[in-house]
Structure formats: structure tokens, C-alpha cells
Amino acid sequence: MSDMKPVEEYKILDEPSLEKIRTLSVYYSKRSQLSKAKEELRELLEDALRLAGIFLRMIQGTAEKDELEELEEAPNPFDFEDLVFLTDNTWSEVADVFIMLMQLIMQHESAEKVSEEINYKLNRQFNRISKENIPEWKEKMLNTFLGGR
């Protein structure tokens, strides 16, 4: 397992940004926000599928030179443990999707429900992983959540 930054360093939004998103969620209709969220998710998926296609063509030996260059410039392209291809535009699209989803949550006043679902799904995933009997994971869990042995 890789060492990660402290949780505080993963804070994405500050209060002024949340207020701007809330203002936008009031300005736009629920229907238009849902449509925009779907559009942003589609763009993110299209980028991922395009890069997956390049990777497949690379394996088959049919990728064009410019495709291979794009793949080689992608973050961490050939570390097979964490094989990830991201375009330069990925984080912009992620931000768009994040904003759209936050607006939908605010428009439907569902922050509490989303929080409950996130906690439920996180706990469920932690339970699944703990059943896999991976010693490093169990040690990490003990040190992180139980204060060590």
C-alpha cells in the first residue's frame, strides 16, 4: 500500500465555493442540471474509452505514432499495478461532474441522504476488503482506525 497524504489535504471545496455551487443550483432548473451532469459524465467516459482504445491498439501493434506519444505522456502509463491513462482534460471534466453532482444534491436537498449512502457504501467496501485476509490491509486498518495493536 502506498502512503497517502493526511485526510485534511484532500479537502476539495471551501465555503465560498460551496456557496457559489448553491447559488448555481438555485439558478438552474433541476431538469437542466440533470442533463448537464449526464453530459459531463459522458465526456469523462468518452476520454477514458478513447485512451483504452489506444492502449488496446498498442497491445495489438496497430496504434499510430501520435497515439503512442499521447499514451507515453499520460501519467504513470506503464506501471501495471496502477495502470491509469488520463488525458490533460480529465481533471477539468472531473470538476465539471463534481459541480453538477453537488448542484443536484443541493437542488433536491439530499445532502443527508448522500452522506448516509456514502458512509454505508464505504463501510460495506471496508467489510468486503477485510474478508480478503490481506495482512498489509489488516495492519493498516489496525493502525489507522484502532490506534495500532
Coordinates of C-alpha atoms in Angstrom, one line a residue:
M1 CA 0.0 0.0 0.0
S2 CA 1.2 3.5 -0.8
D3 CA 1.4 6.1 1.8
M4 CA -1.2 8.8 1.3
K5 CA -1.4 12.4 2.4
P6 CA -3.3 13.3 5.6
V7 CA -7.1 13.5 5.1
E8 CA -7.1 17.3 5.6
E9 CA -5.1 17.6 2.3
Y10 CA -7.9 16.1 0.3
K11 CA -10.4 18.8 1.1
I12 CA -11.8 19.9 -2.3
L13 CA -14.2 22.8 -1.6
D14 CA -14.1 25.8 0.7
E15 CA -17.2 27.6 1.9
P16 CA -17.1 30.3 -0.8
S17 CA -17.0 27.6 -3.5
L18 CA -19.9 25.7 -1.9
E19 CA -21.9 29.0 -1.8
K20 CA -21.3 29.5 -5.5
I21 CA -22.5 26.0 -6.3
R22 CA -25.6 26.5 -4.1
T23 CA -26.3 29.8 -6.0
L24 CA -26.0 28.0 -9.3
S25 CA -28.2 25.2 -8.1
V26 CA -30.9 27.7 -7.4
Y27 CA -30.4 29.5 -10.8
Y28 CA -30.7 26.4 -13.0
S29 CA -33.7 24.1 -13.2
K30 CA -33.4 20.5 -11.9
R31 CA -34.0 19.2 -15.4
S32 CA -31.2 21.3 -16.9
Q33 CA -28.8 20.3 -14.1
L34 CA -29.5 16.6 -14.6
S35 CA -29.0 17.0 -18.4
K36 CA -25.7 18.8 -17.8
A37 CA -24.5 16.2 -15.3
K38 CA -25.1 13.5 -17.8
E39 CA -23.3 15.4 -20.5
E40 CA -20.2 15.9 -18.2
L41 CA -20.2 12.3 -17.2
R42 CA -20.4 11.3 -20.9
E43 CA -17.4 13.5 -21.8
L44 CA -15.4 11.9 -18.9
L45 CA -16.3 8.4 -20.1
E46 CA -15.5 9.2 -23.7
D47 CA -12.0 10.3 -22.8
A48 CA -11.5 7.1 -20.8
L49 CA -12.8 4.9 -23.6
R50 CA -10.6 6.7 -26.2
L51 CA -7.5 6.1 -24.1
A52 CA -8.5 2.5 -23.5
G53 CA -8.8 2.1 -27.3
I54 CA -5.3 3.5 -27.8
F55 CA -4.0 1.1 -25.2
L56 CA -5.7 -1.9 -27.0
R57 CA -4.3 -0.8 -30.3
M58 CA -0.8 -0.5 -28.7
I59 CA -1.1 -4.1 -27.4
Q60 CA -2.2 -5.2 -30.9
G61 CA 0.6 -3.3 -32.6
T62 CA -1.7 -1.1 -34.6
A63 CA -1.5 2.2 -32.7
E64 CA -0.4 5.3 -34.6
K65 CA 2.7 7.1 -33.6
D66 CA 0.8 10.2 -32.2
E67 CA -1.4 7.8 -30.2
L68 CA 1.6 6.1 -28.6
E69 CA 3.2 9.5 -27.8
E70 CA -0.1 10.6 -26.1
L71 CA -0.1 7.3 -24.1
E72 CA 3.5 7.6 -23.1
E73 CA 2.9 11.2 -21.9
A74 CA -0.1 10.1 -19.8
P75 CA 0.6 10.0 -16.0
N76 CA 2.1 6.7 -15.0
P77 CA 1.3 4.9 -18.2
F78 CA 3.2 1.6 -17.9
D79 CA 3.2 0.9 -14.2
F80 CA 0.9 -2.1 -14.5
E81 CA 0.0 -2.2 -10.8
D82 CA -1.7 1.2 -11.1
L83 CA -2.2 1.3 -14.9
V84 CA -4.0 4.6 -15.5
F85 CA -4.3 6.7 -18.6
L86 CA -5.7 10.2 -18.1
T87 CA -6.0 13.0 -20.7
D88 CA -4.9 16.5 -19.9
N89 CA -8.6 17.4 -19.7
T90 CA -9.5 14.7 -17.1
W91 CA -9.4 17.0 -14.1
S92 CA -11.4 19.7 -15.8
E93 CA -14.1 17.1 -16.6
V94 CA -14.0 15.7 -13.1
A95 CA -14.5 19.2 -11.7
D96 CA -17.5 19.7 -14.1
V97 CA -19.0 16.5 -12.9
F98 CA -18.4 17.3 -9.3
I99 CA -20.0 20.7 -9.6
M100 CA -23.0 19.2 -11.4
L101 CA -23.5 16.5 -8.8
M102 CA -23.2 19.0 -5.9
Q103 CA -25.8 21.2 -7.6
L104 CA -28.2 18.2 -8.0
I105 CA -27.7 17.3 -4.3
M106 CA -28.5 20.9 -3.3
Q107 CA -31.5 21.2 -5.6
H108 CA -33.0 18.0 -4.2
E109 CA -31.9 18.8 -0.6
S110 CA -30.4 15.4 -0.4
A111 CA -27.1 16.0 1.3
E112 CA -28.0 14.0 4.4
K113 CA -29.2 11.0 2.2
V114 CA -26.0 11.2 0.1
S115 CA -23.9 11.3 3.2
E116 CA -25.7 8.3 4.6
E117 CA -25.2 6.4 1.3
I118 CA -21.5 7.3 1.2
N119 CA -21.0 6.0 4.7
Y120 CA -23.0 2.9 4.0
K121 CA -21.0 2.1 0.8
L122 CA -17.6 2.9 2.4
N123 CA -18.4 0.6 5.4
R124 CA -19.6 -2.1 3.0
Q125 CA -16.4 -1.9 1.0
F126 CA -14.2 -1.9 4.1
N127 CA -16.1 -5.1 5.2
R128 CA -15.5 -6.8 1.9
I129 CA -11.8 -5.9 1.9
S130 CA -11.4 -7.1 5.5
K131 CA -12.7 -10.5 4.5
E132 CA -9.9 -10.9 1.8
N133 CA -7.4 -11.6 4.5
I134 CA -4.6 -9.3 3.2
P135 CA -2.1 -8.9 6.1
E136 CA -0.9 -5.4 4.9
W137 CA -4.5 -4.2 4.8
K138 CA -5.4 -5.5 8.2
E139 CA -2.3 -3.9 9.7
K140 CA -3.2 -0.6 8.0
M141 CA -6.7 -0.8 9.4
L142 CA -5.5 -1.5 12.9
N143 CA -3.0 1.4 12.8
T144 CA -5.5 3.8 11.2
F145 CA -8.8 3.1 12.9
L146 CA -7.9 1.3 16.1
G147 CA -4.8 3.2 17.2
G148 CA -2.5 0.3 16.5
R149 CA -2.3 -3.1 18.3

